[in-house]
Every structure is written in C-alpha cells, then in structure tokens.
Amino acid sequence: MVFYISLLLVCSLLIVIYMVFKAYHDIIDYRTLNLTKTSKLIKPLKLFFISDIHRRKIKVKTLKKISETFDLVIIGGDLTEKGVPMERVEENIKILQSLRAPIYFVWGNNDYEINHCKLSDTLKENEVTILTNDSSTLELDTSTFSFIGSDCCHRGEPDIEQGLKRASGNYTILITHDPYSICEFSEEQMSKIDLVLSGHTHGGQIRVFGLGFYTRGGTSQFMNTTVMVSEGYGYTKLPFRLGTNAECHVITLN
C-alpha cells in the first residue's frame, strides 16, 4: 500500500512539474493567412501577435529567435491583471519595442482589474496605440489596412459599428480580446471584416484527455471570415498548462 501511495505522489509531482514547464515553455507559432479578398497582396504584411500575457515577463531570448521584420506588433488584451506591478507591464512593453514596429493594444477583461487610467497612461507614455472601438490605418505599398480594436465585451463597452464606420482601408482586420464576441455581429458587419485576431480562452489552459472549458486555439471560419484565436502567452491564477501552449505568433498576411 505504501508503495502505491508513494508512486501516486511521485506521478502527481511529475505532472505538476510538467504543467509548470508548459506554462513557461514558449512556442513561436508561424502562420500564413490569406485575406478574404480575391487578389493577393503585392507585399505581404508581417504581424507579431501576442495575447494574454497576464503575470508573465516576456522572454527576451524568445524574441531573439525571430528573424522577421514586422510592420506591426499587436497586443490582444490581458496585458496584465490584478496584483501585477506596473513596472512589469512597462518592462514587457519595452521588450516588445525591441521588435522595432508600431504597437497596437486592445483591452481584455483582466486589464480592467487594475487602475484603468494608470495603465492607459503607461501605454501612451510608451507610444502604444490604444484601439477602443476605433480604427487605425496602415499603408503598405498600394494596400491600406484598417485595424479595428473592439473594447472588451466583459468589462468594457464594445461598439463594432463605430469602429467599422471609421475603417477606410482596402482590408479590415478586427482585434477583439474574446473571440465569442463576434457571435453578436450581424452578417453585414462580418462581411466588412477580412480577419479577426483574438485570445482570451487560453485554449482551455488545462486539458485532460483532450477536453477543456474552451476549444484549442487556431484558425477557423465564421461567416466566411477567417478567425485566429491565440492560446495566449501567460496563464490564469496558477502557472499551469496541460495540452495547450504558451504561444506568440508571427503572422504573414497575403
């Protein structure tokens, strides 16, 4: 009996160690996506996308593995949460600035747990563009891209129509923290969006026998629009992952 109890304890400890390892083992996801327009871009658009950083510090060595030059860096919400010092948030922003590209940010539900105004000031002081039901246009050769940032559907006041009205590019990319928020959109609204980037779900974070509270991250189609969901870089509550990845994304748009 003692042997079996000891074996169970050792196995449990090994599983916990593995889950902690997975929570801090960074995966760089390289992904090429085609926008819904029929013609391909003359020059591909390069994006670095990271979501759900939460309590983690971004590893400099992870970003040093990336050789690409980016047109834009996007933070898909949950940059922080309650209990995270603002110094760590600012440090993470400066690490992302090493990619030498403009940075866009949208609000996640956990970002509202801290001093909203202080976080906003920190982002602006570090030249991060905050998109809250607003649109920003990026020009690349003969193409123009409108990036719409939706406010968080859990804590904020999302207004996709306002963002769409301000979008003037040839292509429209929506950044919304929670992918399920688009279920409230009309078919007409979705027809104006070429790509959705989101996070929030962590892919379920801990999956047992392939089962979790949310589906895995990845790419899917919703009303003929491509939707990419990240499993996130950080973790919620405890530093555990099982069956999911701590990931950031190098996205090439054709």
PDB file of N, CA and C in Angstrom, residues 4 23 54 84 88 90 119 128 156 162 168 182 199 212 216 245 250:
ATOM      1  N   TYR A   4       2.257   1.988  -3.474  1.00  0.00           N
ATOM      2  CA  TYR A   4       1.311   2.576  -4.423  1.00  0.00           C
ATOM      3  C   TYR A   4       1.026   4.038  -4.103  1.00  0.00           C
ATOM      4  N   ALA A  23       3.760  25.942 -18.904  1.00  0.00           N
ATOM      5  CA  ALA A  23       3.300  27.317 -18.718  1.00  0.00           C
ATOM      6  C   ALA A  23       4.372  28.335 -19.075  1.00  0.00           C
ATOM      7  N   HIS A  54      -0.760  38.437 -18.986  1.00  0.00           N
ATOM      8  CA  HIS A  54      -1.099  38.325 -17.563  1.00  0.00           C
ATOM      9  C   HIS A  54       0.099  38.624 -16.652  1.00  0.00           C
ATOM     10  N   VAL A  84      -0.319  42.571 -10.552  1.00  0.00           N
ATOM     11  CA  VAL A  84       0.905  42.689 -11.353  1.00  0.00           C
ATOM     12  C   VAL A  84       1.428  44.119 -11.248  1.00  0.00           C
ATOM     13  N   ARG A  88       6.390  45.826 -14.272  1.00  0.00           N
ATOM     14  CA  ARG A  88       6.496  44.656 -15.138  1.00  0.00           C
ATOM     15  C   ARG A  88       5.774  44.898 -16.463  1.00  0.00           C
ATOM     16  N   GLU A  90       5.386  47.780 -17.938  1.00  0.00           N
ATOM     17  CA  GLU A  90       6.227  48.673 -18.728  1.00  0.00           C
ATOM     18  C   GLU A  90       7.442  47.943 -19.280  1.00  0.00           C
ATOM     19  N   LEU A 119      -2.918  52.393 -16.371  1.00  0.00           N
ATOM     20  CA  LEU A 119      -2.477  51.527 -17.473  1.00  0.00           C
ATOM     21  C   LEU A 119      -2.535  52.289 -18.791  1.00  0.00           C
ATOM     22  N   VAL A 128       2.298  53.399 -27.296  1.00  0.00           N
ATOM     23  CA  VAL A 128       1.438  52.295 -27.719  1.00  0.00           C
ATOM     24  C   VAL A 128       0.082  52.872 -28.108  1.00  0.00           C
ATOM     25  N   GLY A 156     -15.883  46.196 -20.710  1.00  0.00           N
ATOM     26  CA  GLY A 156     -15.931  47.463 -21.417  1.00  0.00           C
ATOM     27  C   GLY A 156     -17.270  47.700 -22.100  1.00  0.00           C
ATOM     28  N   GLN A 162     -19.171  51.512 -34.591  1.00  0.00           N
ATOM     29  CA  GLN A 162     -18.369  52.729 -34.561  1.00  0.00           C
ATOM     30  C   GLN A 162     -17.003  52.501 -35.194  1.00  0.00           C
ATOM     31  N   SER A 168     -11.253  52.739 -43.202  1.00  0.00           N
ATOM     32  CA  SER A 168     -11.233  53.253 -44.576  1.00  0.00           C
ATOM     33  C   SER A 168     -10.255  52.493 -45.474  1.00  0.00           C
ATOM     34  N   ILE A 182     -17.796  38.011 -31.453  1.00  0.00           N
ATOM     35  CA  ILE A 182     -18.250  38.187 -32.841  1.00  0.00           C
ATOM     36  C   ILE A 182     -19.556  37.441 -33.114  1.00  0.00           C
ATOM     37  N   GLY A 199      -7.905  36.283 -28.475  1.00  0.00           N
ATOM     38  CA  GLY A 199      -7.251  35.407 -27.499  1.00  0.00           C
ATOM     39  C   GLY A 199      -8.251  34.955 -26.451  1.00  0.00           C
ATOM     40  N   GLY A 212     -11.453  20.383 -22.476  1.00  0.00           N
ATOM     41  CA  GLY A 212     -11.211  21.605 -21.730  1.00  0.00           C
ATOM     42  C   GLY A 212     -12.432  22.503 -21.774  1.00  0.00           C
ATOM     43  N   ARG A 216      -9.309  24.427 -28.494  1.00  0.00           N
ATOM     44  CA  ARG A 216      -7.924  24.816 -28.737  1.00  0.00           C
ATOM     45  C   ARG A 216      -7.877  26.068 -29.609  1.00  0.00           C
ATOM     46  N   ASN A 245      -0.541  25.471 -25.347  1.00  0.00           N
ATOM     47  CA  ASN A 245       0.779  26.099 -25.477  1.00  0.00           C
ATOM     48  C   ASN A 245       0.800  27.531 -24.979  1.00  0.00           C
ATOM     49  N   VAL A 250       3.891  34.785 -35.216  1.00  0.00           N
ATOM     50  CA  VAL A 250       4.441  35.511 -36.355  1.00  0.00           C
ATOM     51  C   VAL A 250       3.483  35.248 -37.513  1.00  0.00           C
TER      52      VAL A 250
END
